[in-house]
Coordinates of C-alpha atoms in Angstrom, one line a residue:
M197 CA 152.3 107.3 -88.4
S198 CA 149.0 107.6 -90.3
T199 CA 147.7 110.1 -92.8
P200 CA 144.5 112.0 -92.1
Q201 CA 141.5 111.0 -94.2
S202 CA 138.1 112.6 -94.6
L203 CA 135.9 112.4 -91.5
L204 CA 132.2 113.4 -91.1
I205 CA 130.9 114.1 -87.7
R206 CA 127.1 113.8 -87.8
Q207 CA 124.4 115.4 -85.7
A208 CA 126.5 116.8 -82.9
E209 CA 125.6 119.8 -80.8
I210 CA 128.2 122.2 -82.3
I211 CA 129.5 125.1 -80.2
L212 CA 129.9 127.8 -82.9
P213 CA 132.4 130.7 -82.8
N214 CA 129.7 133.2 -81.8
G215 CA 129.0 131.1 -78.7
E216 CA 125.7 129.8 -80.0
S217 CA 125.1 126.1 -80.7
M218 CA 123.4 124.1 -83.4
I219 CA 122.7 120.5 -84.2
G220 CA 124.7 119.7 -87.3
D221 CA 127.5 118.1 -89.1
V222 CA 131.2 118.9 -89.5
L223 CA 133.4 117.6 -92.3
T224 CA 137.2 117.4 -92.1
E225 CA 139.5 116.6 -95.0
G226 CA 143.2 116.1 -94.3
R227 CA 144.1 118.2 -91.3
Y228 CA 141.4 120.8 -91.8
I229 CA 137.7 121.5 -91.2
T230 CA 136.1 122.0 -94.6
Q231 CA 132.4 122.3 -93.9
V232 CA 130.1 123.1 -91.0
G233 CA 126.4 122.8 -91.6
R234 CA 123.0 121.5 -90.4
E235 CA 123.3 118.6 -92.7
I236 CA 126.2 117.8 -95.0
T237 CA 125.1 115.6 -97.9
T238 CA 127.7 116.4 -100.6
A239 CA 130.6 114.4 -99.1
T240 CA 131.5 110.8 -99.2
P241 CA 133.9 110.6 -96.3
V242 CA 136.2 107.7 -95.4
K243 CA 134.9 107.7 -91.9
E244 CA 131.7 108.8 -90.2
I245 CA 131.0 109.4 -86.5
D246 CA 127.5 109.4 -85.2
A247 CA 127.6 112.1 -82.6
Q248 CA 123.9 112.3 -81.7
G249 CA 123.6 113.3 -78.1
L250 CA 127.2 114.6 -77.9
T251 CA 128.6 118.1 -77.9
L252 CA 131.4 119.1 -80.3
L253 CA 134.0 121.6 -79.0
P254 CA 137.2 122.9 -80.4
G255 CA 140.1 121.0 -78.9
V256 CA 141.5 122.3 -75.7
I257 CA 144.8 124.2 -75.8
D258 CA 146.5 123.8 -72.4
P259 CA 149.0 126.7 -72.1
Q260 CA 150.9 125.6 -69.0
V261 CA 152.1 122.0 -68.4
H262 CA 155.2 120.3 -67.0
F263 CA 155.7 117.0 -68.8
R264 CA 159.1 116.2 -67.1
E265 CA 161.0 115.0 -70.2
P266 CA 164.0 115.0 -70.4
G267 CA 165.5 114.1 -67.1
L268 CA 162.5 113.4 -64.8
E269 CA 160.7 110.7 -66.8
H270 CA 159.9 108.6 -63.7
K271 CA 157.2 111.2 -63.0
E272 CA 155.9 111.6 -66.6
D273 CA 157.1 111.7 -70.2
L274 CA 156.0 113.2 -73.4
F275 CA 154.2 110.0 -74.6
T276 CA 152.3 109.3 -71.4
A277 CA 151.4 113.0 -70.9
S278 CA 150.2 113.4 -74.5
C279 CA 148.1 110.3 -74.1
A280 CA 146.6 111.8 -71.0
C281 CA 146.0 115.0 -73.0
A282 CA 144.1 113.1 -75.7
K283 CA 141.9 111.4 -73.0
G284 CA 141.2 114.9 -71.6
G285 CA 140.3 116.6 -74.9
V286 CA 143.6 118.6 -74.9
T287 CA 144.7 118.7 -78.5
S288 CA 147.6 121.1 -78.0
F289 CA 149.9 122.0 -75.1
L290 CA 152.6 124.5 -74.1
E291 CA 155.3 123.0 -71.9
M292 CA 157.6 124.6 -69.3
P293 CA 161.4 124.7 -69.2
N294 CA 162.2 123.1 -65.8
T295 CA 163.3 119.8 -67.2
R296 CA 166.8 118.3 -67.0
P297 CA 168.6 119.8 -68.8
L298 CA 166.8 123.1 -68.5
T299 CA 165.2 124.5 -71.7
T300 CA 167.3 127.6 -71.8
T301 CA 169.1 127.3 -75.2
Q302 CA 168.2 126.6 -78.8
S303 CA 169.8 123.2 -78.6
A304 CA 167.7 122.2 -75.6
L305 CA 164.6 123.5 -77.3
D306 CA 165.5 121.6 -80.5
D307 CA 165.9 118.4 -78.4
K308 CA 162.4 118.7 -77.0
L309 CA 160.9 119.4 -80.4
Q310 CA 162.6 116.3 -81.7
R311 CA 161.4 114.1 -78.9
A312 CA 157.9 115.4 -79.2
S313 CA 157.8 114.7 -83.0
Q314 CA 158.5 111.1 -82.2
K315 CA 156.3 110.6 -79.1
C316 CA 153.4 113.1 -78.9
V317 CA 149.9 112.2 -80.0
V318 CA 148.8 115.8 -79.7
N319 CA 150.3 119.2 -80.8
Y320 CA 153.1 120.7 -78.8
G321 CA 155.1 123.9 -78.1
F322 CA 157.8 124.6 -75.6
F323 CA 158.7 127.7 -73.6
I324 CA 162.3 129.0 -73.3
G325 CA 163.3 129.5 -69.7
A326 CA 165.0 132.7 -68.5
T327 CA 168.2 132.8 -66.4
T328 CA 170.3 135.7 -65.5
E329 CA 172.7 134.8 -68.3
N330 CA 170.9 133.6 -71.4
L331 CA 169.4 136.9 -72.8
P332 CA 170.7 136.1 -76.4
D333 CA 168.8 132.8 -76.3
L334 CA 165.7 134.5 -75.1
L335 CA 165.8 136.9 -78.0
S336 CA 166.5 134.3 -80.7
A337 CA 165.1 130.9 -79.8
Q338 CA 162.5 129.5 -82.2
P339 CA 159.8 128.3 -82.3
T340 CA 158.5 129.1 -78.8
P341 CA 155.4 130.7 -77.3
G342 CA 157.4 132.9 -75.0
I343 CA 159.9 133.3 -72.2
K344 CA 159.1 131.7 -68.9
V345 CA 160.4 133.6 -65.8
F346 CA 160.3 132.0 -62.4
M347 CA 160.2 135.0 -60.0
G348 CA 159.8 132.5 -57.1
S349 CA 159.2 128.9 -56.1
M350 CA 162.3 127.8 -57.9
H351 CA 166.0 127.3 -57.2
G352 CA 169.1 127.2 -59.3
Q353 CA 169.5 128.9 -62.7
L354 CA 165.8 129.4 -63.4
L355 CA 165.2 131.6 -60.3
V356 CA 165.2 135.2 -61.5
N357 CA 164.1 137.2 -58.5
Q358 CA 166.1 140.4 -58.5
E359 CA 164.5 143.4 -60.1
E360 CA 167.7 144.4 -61.9
A361 CA 167.9 141.0 -63.6
L362 CA 164.2 141.0 -64.4
E363 CA 164.4 144.5 -65.9
A364 CA 167.1 143.3 -68.2
I365 CA 164.8 140.7 -69.6
F366 CA 161.8 143.0 -69.9
A367 CA 163.9 145.8 -71.5
R368 CA 165.0 143.8 -74.6
G369 CA 162.9 142.2 -77.3
K370 CA 159.2 141.9 -77.9
R371 CA 158.5 138.2 -77.1
L372 CA 155.8 137.4 -74.6
I373 CA 157.0 137.0 -71.0
A374 CA 155.1 134.5 -68.8
V375 CA 155.8 134.9 -65.1
H376 CA 155.4 132.6 -62.1
A377 CA 154.7 135.5 -59.8
E378 CA 155.8 134.7 -56.2
D379 CA 158.2 136.9 -54.2
Q380 CA 161.1 134.6 -53.2
A381 CA 162.4 136.9 -50.5
R382 CA 159.1 136.9 -48.7
I383 CA 158.9 133.1 -49.1
N384 CA 162.4 132.7 -47.6
E385 CA 161.5 134.8 -44.6
R386 CA 158.3 133.0 -43.9
R387 CA 160.0 129.6 -44.3
Q388 CA 162.1 130.6 -41.3
E389 CA 159.1 131.8 -39.4
F390 CA 157.2 128.5 -39.9
A391 CA 160.2 126.2 -39.7
G392 CA 159.6 122.8 -38.1
I393 CA 155.9 122.6 -39.0
T394 CA 155.1 119.4 -40.9
D395 CA 151.4 120.1 -41.5
P396 CA 151.2 120.7 -45.3
A397 CA 148.5 123.3 -44.7
V398 CA 151.3 125.7 -43.6
H399 CA 152.4 125.8 -47.3
S400 CA 149.6 128.2 -48.0
Q401 CA 150.8 130.4 -45.1
I402 CA 154.4 130.4 -46.2
Q403 CA 153.7 131.2 -49.8
D404 CA 150.9 133.6 -48.9
N405 CA 148.7 136.0 -50.8
Q406 CA 151.2 138.8 -50.2
A407 CA 154.0 136.8 -51.8
A408 CA 152.0 136.5 -54.9
L409 CA 150.8 140.1 -55.0
L410 CA 154.3 141.6 -54.5
A411 CA 155.6 139.6 -57.5
T412 CA 152.6 140.4 -59.7
Q413 CA 153.0 144.1 -58.9
L414 CA 156.6 144.0 -59.9
A415 CA 156.0 142.2 -63.2
L416 CA 153.2 144.6 -64.0
K417 CA 155.4 147.6 -63.2
L418 CA 158.1 146.4 -65.6
S419 CA 155.6 145.4 -68.3
K420 CA 154.1 148.9 -68.2
K421 CA 157.6 150.6 -68.2
Y422 CA 158.5 148.8 -71.4
Q423 CA 155.0 148.1 -72.8
R424 CA 156.2 144.5 -72.9
R425 CA 153.7 141.7 -73.5
L426 CA 153.1 140.0 -70.2
H427 CA 151.2 136.9 -69.2
I428 CA 150.6 136.1 -65.5
L429 CA 150.6 132.3 -65.0
H430 CA 148.2 130.5 -62.6
L431 CA 146.8 133.6 -60.9
S432 CA 145.8 132.4 -57.4
T433 CA 144.6 135.3 -55.2
A434 CA 141.8 137.7 -54.8
D435 CA 144.4 140.4 -54.3
E436 CA 146.0 139.9 -57.7
A437 CA 142.6 139.7 -59.4
E438 CA 141.6 143.0 -57.8
L439 CA 144.9 144.6 -58.8
L440 CA 144.3 143.6 -62.4
R441 CA 140.7 144.8 -62.2
Q442 CA 142.1 148.2 -61.4
D443 CA 145.2 148.2 -63.6
K444 CA 145.4 145.8 -66.5
P445 CA 147.0 147.2 -69.7
S446 CA 145.7 145.8 -73.0
W447 CA 148.9 143.8 -73.6
V448 CA 148.6 141.9 -70.3
T449 CA 146.8 138.6 -69.9
A450 CA 146.3 136.2 -67.0
E451 CA 145.2 132.6 -66.5
V452 CA 143.8 130.5 -63.6
T453 CA 143.8 126.8 -63.0
P454 CA 140.8 124.6 -62.1
Q455 CA 142.5 123.9 -58.8
H456 CA 142.5 127.5 -57.8
L457 CA 138.9 127.8 -58.8
M458 CA 137.6 124.7 -57.2
L459 CA 140.0 123.6 -54.4
N460 CA 141.0 125.7 -51.4
T461 CA 142.9 125.2 -48.1
D462 CA 140.2 122.8 -46.8
A463 CA 141.7 120.2 -49.2
Y464 CA 144.7 119.7 -47.0
E465 CA 142.4 118.0 -44.5
T466 CA 141.2 115.4 -47.0
I467 CA 144.1 114.8 -49.4
G468 CA 147.1 116.1 -47.5
T469 CA 150.2 116.7 -49.5
L470 CA 148.3 115.9 -52.7
A471 CA 146.9 119.4 -52.3
Q472 CA 150.4 121.0 -52.3
M473 CA 151.2 123.1 -55.3
N474 CA 152.8 126.4 -56.3
P475 CA 151.3 128.9 -55.9
P476 CA 149.4 127.2 -53.1
L477 CA 145.7 126.7 -52.7
R478 CA 143.9 129.7 -51.2
S479 CA 140.7 130.5 -49.3
P480 CA 137.1 130.0 -50.4
H481 CA 137.0 133.8 -50.7
D482 CA 139.8 133.7 -53.2
N483 CA 137.9 131.0 -55.2
E484 CA 134.9 133.2 -55.5
V485 CA 136.8 136.3 -56.5
L486 CA 138.8 134.4 -59.1
W487 CA 135.6 133.0 -60.6
Q488 CA 134.2 136.5 -60.9
A489 CA 137.4 137.8 -62.4
L490 CA 137.3 135.0 -65.0
R491 CA 133.6 135.7 -65.9
D492 CA 134.4 139.4 -66.2
G493 CA 137.3 138.9 -68.5
I494 CA 139.9 140.1 -66.0
I495 CA 141.4 136.6 -66.1
D496 CA 141.6 135.5 -69.8
F497 CA 141.8 131.7 -69.8
I498 CA 142.4 128.4 -68.1
A499 CA 145.6 126.4 -67.7
T500 CA 146.2 123.2 -65.8
D501 CA 149.8 123.6 -64.5
H502 CA 149.9 119.8 -64.9
A503 CA 152.9 119.0 -62.7
P504 CA 152.9 115.4 -61.7
H505 CA 155.0 113.7 -59.0
T506 CA 154.9 110.0 -57.9
L507 CA 152.7 109.0 -55.0
A508 CA 155.9 107.9 -53.2
E509 CA 157.3 111.4 -53.6
K510 CA 154.0 112.9 -52.4
A511 CA 154.0 110.6 -49.4
Q512 CA 157.0 112.2 -47.8
T513 CA 156.7 114.5 -44.8
Y514 CA 156.2 118.2 -45.5
P515 CA 158.3 120.3 -46.3
N516 CA 160.2 117.5 -48.2
T517 CA 157.2 116.9 -50.4
P518 CA 157.2 118.3 -54.0
S519 CA 154.6 120.8 -55.1
G520 CA 152.4 120.1 -58.1
M521 CA 149.5 117.9 -59.3
P522 CA 148.3 116.4 -62.6
G523 CA 145.4 118.0 -64.4
V524 CA 145.2 117.5 -68.2
E525 CA 142.7 114.6 -68.0
T526 CA 140.3 116.4 -65.7
S527 CA 140.4 120.1 -66.7
L528 CA 137.8 120.0 -69.4
P529 CA 135.3 117.8 -67.4
M530 CA 135.9 120.0 -64.3
M531 CA 135.0 123.2 -66.2
L532 CA 132.1 121.7 -68.1
T533 CA 130.7 120.4 -64.8
A534 CA 131.0 123.9 -63.4
A535 CA 129.0 125.1 -66.5
M536 CA 126.3 122.5 -65.8
D537 CA 126.3 123.8 -62.2
G538 CA 125.6 127.3 -63.4
K539 CA 129.0 128.8 -62.7
C540 CA 129.5 129.7 -66.4
T541 CA 128.3 128.6 -69.8
V542 CA 129.7 125.9 -72.1
A543 CA 130.5 128.7 -74.6
Q544 CA 132.6 130.5 -72.0
V545 CA 134.5 127.2 -71.3
V546 CA 135.3 127.1 -75.1
Q547 CA 136.5 130.7 -75.0
W548 CA 138.7 130.1 -71.9
M549 CA 140.1 126.8 -72.9
S550 CA 140.5 127.1 -76.7
K551 CA 139.9 130.4 -78.5
A552 CA 141.4 132.9 -75.9
V553 CA 144.6 130.8 -75.6
A554 CA 145.0 130.6 -79.4
V555 CA 144.6 134.4 -79.6
A556 CA 147.0 135.2 -76.7
Y557 CA 149.8 133.1 -78.0
G558 CA 149.3 133.8 -81.7
I559 CA 148.5 130.2 -82.6
A560 CA 146.7 130.5 -86.0
N561 CA 143.8 128.4 -87.2
K562 CA 143.0 126.9 -83.8
G563 CA 140.3 127.4 -81.2
E564 CA 137.2 127.5 -83.4
I565 CA 135.0 125.1 -85.4
T566 CA 135.3 127.0 -88.6
P567 CA 136.0 125.9 -92.2
G568 CA 139.7 126.4 -92.9
Y569 CA 140.7 125.9 -89.2
D570 CA 142.7 122.9 -88.0
A571 CA 140.6 119.8 -87.3
D572 CA 141.4 119.7 -83.6
L573 CA 138.1 118.7 -82.0
V574 CA 136.6 117.0 -79.0
L575 CA 133.2 115.3 -78.6
V576 CA 132.0 115.3 -75.0
D577 CA 129.1 113.8 -73.2
L578 CA 127.2 116.4 -71.2
K579 CA 124.3 114.1 -70.3
N580 CA 126.1 111.6 -68.0
Y581 CA 128.3 111.8 -65.0
H582 CA 131.3 109.6 -64.1
P583 CA 133.7 109.8 -61.2
V584 CA 137.4 110.5 -61.4
K585 CA 139.0 107.1 -60.9
R586 CA 142.7 106.6 -60.2
E587 CA 142.8 103.4 -62.2
E588 CA 141.4 105.0 -65.3
L589 CA 144.0 107.8 -65.5
L590 CA 146.7 107.7 -68.2
T591 CA 149.1 110.1 -66.6
K592 CA 152.1 108.1 -65.4
S593 CA 151.6 109.5 -61.9
R594 CA 148.2 107.8 -61.7
W595 CA 146.5 110.1 -59.2
S596 CA 144.3 113.2 -59.2
P597 CA 143.4 115.7 -56.5
F598 CA 139.8 115.3 -57.8
E599 CA 139.7 111.6 -57.3
G600 CA 136.1 110.6 -56.5
W601 CA 134.5 113.8 -57.9
S602 CA 131.6 113.0 -60.2
L603 CA 132.0 115.0 -63.4
T604 CA 130.2 115.4 -66.7
G605 CA 131.7 116.5 -70.1
W606 CA 134.1 113.6 -70.3
P607 CA 135.6 113.3 -73.8
V608 CA 134.2 110.5 -75.9
T609 CA 136.3 111.2 -79.0
T610 CA 139.3 113.5 -79.5
I611 CA 140.5 114.4 -83.0
V612 CA 143.9 115.9 -83.7
G613 CA 144.7 117.2 -87.2
G614 CA 141.7 115.3 -88.6
E615 CA 142.7 112.0 -87.0
V616 CA 140.9 110.2 -84.2
V617 CA 143.5 110.0 -81.4
Y618 CA 141.1 109.0 -78.6
D619 CA 137.9 107.1 -78.8
K620 CA 135.8 105.5 -76.1
G621 CA 138.7 104.8 -73.8
Q622 CA 141.4 103.9 -76.3
V623 CA 144.3 106.0 -77.5
N624 CA 145.5 105.6 -81.1
T625 CA 149.2 105.7 -80.4
Q626 CA 150.0 105.9 -84.2
V627 CA 148.8 109.5 -84.4
R628 CA 151.4 112.3 -84.1
G629 CA 150.7 115.9 -83.4
Q630 CA 152.6 118.8 -84.9
A631 CA 154.9 121.5 -83.6
L632 CA 152.9 124.7 -83.0
T633 CA 153.9 128.0 -84.6
F634 CA 153.4 131.4 -83.0
V635 CA 152.7 134.7 -84.5
S636 CA 153.7 137.7 -82.4

């Protein structure tokens, strides 16, 4: 493990906290940004980076990933996933509790934190998972960004789908509750209705818009009853976006994935079960309504829901195929390509992928290029395009639903805590991220 030294990034196009940009320099010393200016001449740094022609952004904070360790390391592990993060410009992540064992106790949380301290080349945080029986852990576990509740698309202890059990969680404590909002009863009914169909496209009919809307309505009702901080994970439908447009308390936030913005049910025809995820892909109309809700601030930020499975697992016949897809390596280029296509601005991408996440989860000193903030930074190339290639991916699963897409904004250099962790295709595996802390 190395120690951060002073670093001077010269002549980058810097995206500033006010959304404007300037050509200038950024100096980091130790783990922090110390100067930002048009030309820094007072420093004698240990290392310099000539960033002419590149754009400097705050590092991405991915607030929803499934990195599979412990227990499912054949799909992914904390080391491979964090290397994929570094390649994708993701300098911090928040990971979900559906590992083996489940992250539902302080001891399981401590185990993940210990593993991450030894393996992760980027910063890390871990959700505590809700069951019907672990309320004391939900109130006391530290450090965690919040409580993850699976209202649907789950089985076993992590499925909490009865209103009485959900209300018990909402009624006690102040910690953020992040919900996977799908109505399990409706999903069960529709599985019977569509039983025997092996076309993966039926997945979007079984877990339909109504299943998502019913669960989001229930979560919103309970949040309003107790004025409890609520975050709606991977919002996927126009129906939910319109609900929040009409009724979104100030303490409620929502996220959307690049998949739900840029893929739709047409993808089943081209990539089959690789398009299967929970909640499922929706219609082109849903895509457009979600985009507008994101631009309007109804949806607050971007998450990947990086949930890898092996190609062999994905090659099974539906419904035996697992849901989920990788995303940490492509999320930033996907969004920056959308910006270049006029869907949004680069400054909005920074807001959605860095600053807004830091604010929502109370992660101090991240999400801006400002003196005193952590030196988590990414230099991207917005002038050239490069296709998504399976053989270049660092995720252990080695596939992407966006394979073959030509994208811009690929990270050239990623910096975590003042150290270069990724540079021109190479990961510095000696770098270690730090455990994130959360201010409620």
